[in-house]
CSV table of C-alpha atoms and ligand atoms in Angstrom, one decimal:
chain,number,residue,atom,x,y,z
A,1,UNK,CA,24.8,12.5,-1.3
A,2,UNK,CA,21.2,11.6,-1.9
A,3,UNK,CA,19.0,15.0,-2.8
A,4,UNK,CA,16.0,15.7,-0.8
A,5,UNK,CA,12.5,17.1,-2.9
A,6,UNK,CA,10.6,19.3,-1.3
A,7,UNK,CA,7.4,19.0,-3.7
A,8,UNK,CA,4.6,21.7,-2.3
A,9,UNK,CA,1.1,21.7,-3.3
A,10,UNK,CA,0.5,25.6,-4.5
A,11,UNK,CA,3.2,28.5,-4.1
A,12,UNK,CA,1.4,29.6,-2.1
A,13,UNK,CA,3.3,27.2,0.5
A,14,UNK,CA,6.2,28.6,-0.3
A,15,UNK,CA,6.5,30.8,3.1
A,16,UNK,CA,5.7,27.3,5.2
A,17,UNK,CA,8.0,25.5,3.3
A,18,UNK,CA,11.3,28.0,3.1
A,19,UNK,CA,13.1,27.3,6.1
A,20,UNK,CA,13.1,23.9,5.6
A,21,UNK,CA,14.8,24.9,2.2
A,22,UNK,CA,17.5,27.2,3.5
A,23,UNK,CA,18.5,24.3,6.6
A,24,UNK,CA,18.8,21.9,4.0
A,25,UNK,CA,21.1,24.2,1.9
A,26,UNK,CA,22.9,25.5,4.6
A,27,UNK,CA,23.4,22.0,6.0
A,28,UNK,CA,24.7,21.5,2.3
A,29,UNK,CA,22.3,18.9,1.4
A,30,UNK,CA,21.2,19.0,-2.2
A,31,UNK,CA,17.4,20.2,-2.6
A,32,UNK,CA,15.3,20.3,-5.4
A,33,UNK,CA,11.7,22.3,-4.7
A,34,UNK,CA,8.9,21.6,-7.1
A,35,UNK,CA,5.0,22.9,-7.2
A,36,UNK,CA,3.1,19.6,-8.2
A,37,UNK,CA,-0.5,18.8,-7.0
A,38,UNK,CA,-1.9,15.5,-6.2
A,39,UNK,CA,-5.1,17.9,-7.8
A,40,UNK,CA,-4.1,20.3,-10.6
A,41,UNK,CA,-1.2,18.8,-12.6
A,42,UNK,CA,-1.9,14.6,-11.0
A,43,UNK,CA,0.3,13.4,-13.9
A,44,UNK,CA,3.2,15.7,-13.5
A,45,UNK,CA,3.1,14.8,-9.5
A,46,UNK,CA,3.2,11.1,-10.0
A,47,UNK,CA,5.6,11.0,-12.7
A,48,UNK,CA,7.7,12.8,-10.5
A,49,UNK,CA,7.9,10.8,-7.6
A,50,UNK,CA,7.7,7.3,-9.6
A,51,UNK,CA,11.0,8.7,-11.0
A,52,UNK,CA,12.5,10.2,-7.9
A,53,UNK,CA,14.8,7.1,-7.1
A,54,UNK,CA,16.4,6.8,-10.0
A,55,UNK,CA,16.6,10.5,-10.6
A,56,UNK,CA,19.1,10.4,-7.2
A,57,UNK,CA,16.4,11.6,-4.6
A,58,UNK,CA,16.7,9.9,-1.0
A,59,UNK,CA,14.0,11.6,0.2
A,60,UNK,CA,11.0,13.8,-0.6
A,61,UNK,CA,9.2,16.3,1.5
A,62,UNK,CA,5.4,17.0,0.7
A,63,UNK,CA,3.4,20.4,2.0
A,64,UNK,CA,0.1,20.8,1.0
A,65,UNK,CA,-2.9,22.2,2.8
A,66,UNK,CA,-7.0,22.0,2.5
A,67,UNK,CA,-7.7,18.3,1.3
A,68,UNK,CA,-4.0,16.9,1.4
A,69,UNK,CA,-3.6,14.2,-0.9
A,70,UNK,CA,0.0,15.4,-2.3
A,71,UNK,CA,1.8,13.3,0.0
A,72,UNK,CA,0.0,10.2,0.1
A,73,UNK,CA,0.2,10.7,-3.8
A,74,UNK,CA,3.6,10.6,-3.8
A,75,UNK,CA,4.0,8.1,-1.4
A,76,UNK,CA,2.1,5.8,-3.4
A,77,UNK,CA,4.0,6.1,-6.8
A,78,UNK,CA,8.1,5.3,-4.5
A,79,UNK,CA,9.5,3.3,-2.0
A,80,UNK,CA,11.3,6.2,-1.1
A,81,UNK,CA,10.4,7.7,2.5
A,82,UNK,CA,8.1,10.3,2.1
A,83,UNK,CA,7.5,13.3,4.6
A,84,UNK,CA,4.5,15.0,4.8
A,85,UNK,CA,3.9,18.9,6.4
A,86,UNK,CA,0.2,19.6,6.8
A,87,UNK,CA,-0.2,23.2,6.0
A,88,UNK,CA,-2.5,26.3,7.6
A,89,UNK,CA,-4.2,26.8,4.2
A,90,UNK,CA,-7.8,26.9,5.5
A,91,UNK,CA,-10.6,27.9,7.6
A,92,UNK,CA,-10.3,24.7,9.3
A,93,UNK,CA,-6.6,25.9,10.3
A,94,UNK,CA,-4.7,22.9,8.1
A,95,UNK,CA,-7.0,20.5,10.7
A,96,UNK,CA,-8.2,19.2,7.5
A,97,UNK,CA,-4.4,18.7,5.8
A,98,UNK,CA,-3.3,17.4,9.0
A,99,UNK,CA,-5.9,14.8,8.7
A,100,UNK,CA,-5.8,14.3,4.7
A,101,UNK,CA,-2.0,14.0,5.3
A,102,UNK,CA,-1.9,11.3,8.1
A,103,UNK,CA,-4.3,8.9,8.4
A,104,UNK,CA,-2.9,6.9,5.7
A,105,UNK,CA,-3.9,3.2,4.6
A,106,UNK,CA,-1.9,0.4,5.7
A,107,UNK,CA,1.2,-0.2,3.2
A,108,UNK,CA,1.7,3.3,1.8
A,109,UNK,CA,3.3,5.5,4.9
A,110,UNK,CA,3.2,9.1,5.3
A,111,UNK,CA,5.7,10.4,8.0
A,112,UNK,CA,3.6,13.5,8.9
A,113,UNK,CA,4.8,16.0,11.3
A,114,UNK,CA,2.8,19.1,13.1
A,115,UNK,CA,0.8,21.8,10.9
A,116,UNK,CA,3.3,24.2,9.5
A,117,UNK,CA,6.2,21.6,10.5
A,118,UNK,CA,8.9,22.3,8.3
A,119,UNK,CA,11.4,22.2,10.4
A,120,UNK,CA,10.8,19.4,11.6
A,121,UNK,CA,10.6,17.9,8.1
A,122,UNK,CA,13.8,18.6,6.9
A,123,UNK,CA,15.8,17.7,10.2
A,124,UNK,CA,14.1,14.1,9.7
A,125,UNK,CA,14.9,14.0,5.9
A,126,UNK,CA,18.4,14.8,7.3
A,127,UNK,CA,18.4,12.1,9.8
A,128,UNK,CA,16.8,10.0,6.8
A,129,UNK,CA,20.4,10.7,4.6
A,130,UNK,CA,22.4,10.6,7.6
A,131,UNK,CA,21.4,7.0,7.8
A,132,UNK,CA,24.5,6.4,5.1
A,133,UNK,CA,26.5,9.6,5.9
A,134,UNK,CA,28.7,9.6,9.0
A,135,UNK,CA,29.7,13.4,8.2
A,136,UNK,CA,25.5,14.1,8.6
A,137,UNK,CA,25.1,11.9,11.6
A,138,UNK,CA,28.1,13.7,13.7
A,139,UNK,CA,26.6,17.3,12.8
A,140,UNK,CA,23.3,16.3,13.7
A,141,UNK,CA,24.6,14.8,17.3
A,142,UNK,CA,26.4,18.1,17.5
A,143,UNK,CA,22.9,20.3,17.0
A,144,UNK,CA,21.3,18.4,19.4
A,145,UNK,CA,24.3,18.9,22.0
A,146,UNK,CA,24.0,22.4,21.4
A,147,UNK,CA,20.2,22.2,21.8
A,148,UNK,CA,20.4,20.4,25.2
A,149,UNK,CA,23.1,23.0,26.3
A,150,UNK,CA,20.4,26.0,25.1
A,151,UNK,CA,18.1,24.6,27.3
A,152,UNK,CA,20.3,24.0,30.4
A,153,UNK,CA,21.0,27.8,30.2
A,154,UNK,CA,17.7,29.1,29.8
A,155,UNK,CA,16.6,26.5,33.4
A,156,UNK,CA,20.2,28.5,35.2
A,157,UNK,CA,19.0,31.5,33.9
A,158,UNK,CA,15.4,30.9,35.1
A,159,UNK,CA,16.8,29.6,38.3
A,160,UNK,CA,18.7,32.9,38.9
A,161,UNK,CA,15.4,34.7,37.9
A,162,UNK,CA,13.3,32.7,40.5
A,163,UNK,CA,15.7,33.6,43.9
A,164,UNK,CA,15.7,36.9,42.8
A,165,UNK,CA,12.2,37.6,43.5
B,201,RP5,C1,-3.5,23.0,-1.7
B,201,RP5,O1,-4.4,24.0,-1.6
B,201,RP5,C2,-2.2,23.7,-1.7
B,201,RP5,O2,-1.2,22.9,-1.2
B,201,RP5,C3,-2.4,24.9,-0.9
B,201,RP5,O3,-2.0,24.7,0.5
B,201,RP5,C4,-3.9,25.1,-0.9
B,201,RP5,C5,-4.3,26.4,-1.6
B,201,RP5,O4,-3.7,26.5,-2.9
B,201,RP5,P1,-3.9,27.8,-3.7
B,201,RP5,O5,-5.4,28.0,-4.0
B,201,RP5,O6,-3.3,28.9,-2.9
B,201,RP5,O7,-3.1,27.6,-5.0
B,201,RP5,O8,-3.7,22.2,-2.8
């Protein structure tokens, strides 16, 4: 199987950026997690990404907050899709990473989810992979069956709650 990188700006990201780390292990996804800034080590950053397809990576996760450029970095130095997670890093409340993050030029896409959006970010690196993995694409139906179901039971429940008043 592919790996996924999840590259983040500072450690400081770390705590945004764990869960996605954990569901990707658990989901027994390979996962490589690098600090590399667009700003502070440039080189390091781009020589990771221009070398992230032959180095087996499928897909690569980038979280950085204030003025965001990791991801569109990255983006611009593969083919490979690239992910981006604006982070709450600021006193603009990761408005400004959100920003930095998506509003990318034509012919270098960022996929960027919400502020803080981990989650999010490694469920669609895993759709990403499941693309070419049948065993990934059933567990990922079977998630969202038990999502729906979650949801049907909280709207009985709620139902149940409602008469009762
Ligand atoms: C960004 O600046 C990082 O991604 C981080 O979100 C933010 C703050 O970095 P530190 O000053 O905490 O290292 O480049």
């Amino acid at each position: 199987m592919k790996k996924v990188g999840i590259v983040m700006g500072s450690d400081s990201d770390f705590p945004v950026v764990k869960g996605a780390v954990q569901f990707l292990k658990e989901w027994g996804v390979p996962v490589e997690v690098r600090v590399l800034s667009a700003h502070r080590t440039p080189q390091q950053a781009c020589e990771f990404s221009a070398g992230a397809r032959e180095n087996g990576f499928g897909v690569i996760i980038a979280a950085a907050g204030k003025a965001a450029h990791l991801a569109g970095v990255l983006a611009a130095h593969t083919t490979l899709p690239v992910i981006g997670i604006p982070v709450k890093a600021s006193a603009l409340d990761g408005l400004d990473a959100l920003l930095s993050t998506v509003q990318m030029p034509k012919g270098i896409p960022v996929a960027t989810v919400a502020i803080d959006g981990a989650d999010n970010a490694a469920i669609l690196a895993v759709q990403m992979l499941a693309l070419s993995d049948e065993g990934l694409a059933q567990k990922l139906e079977a998630m969202r069956r038990e999502m729906t179901q979650g949801v049907l039971e909280k709207d009985q429940k709620l139902q149940e709650a409602v008469a009762a008043l």
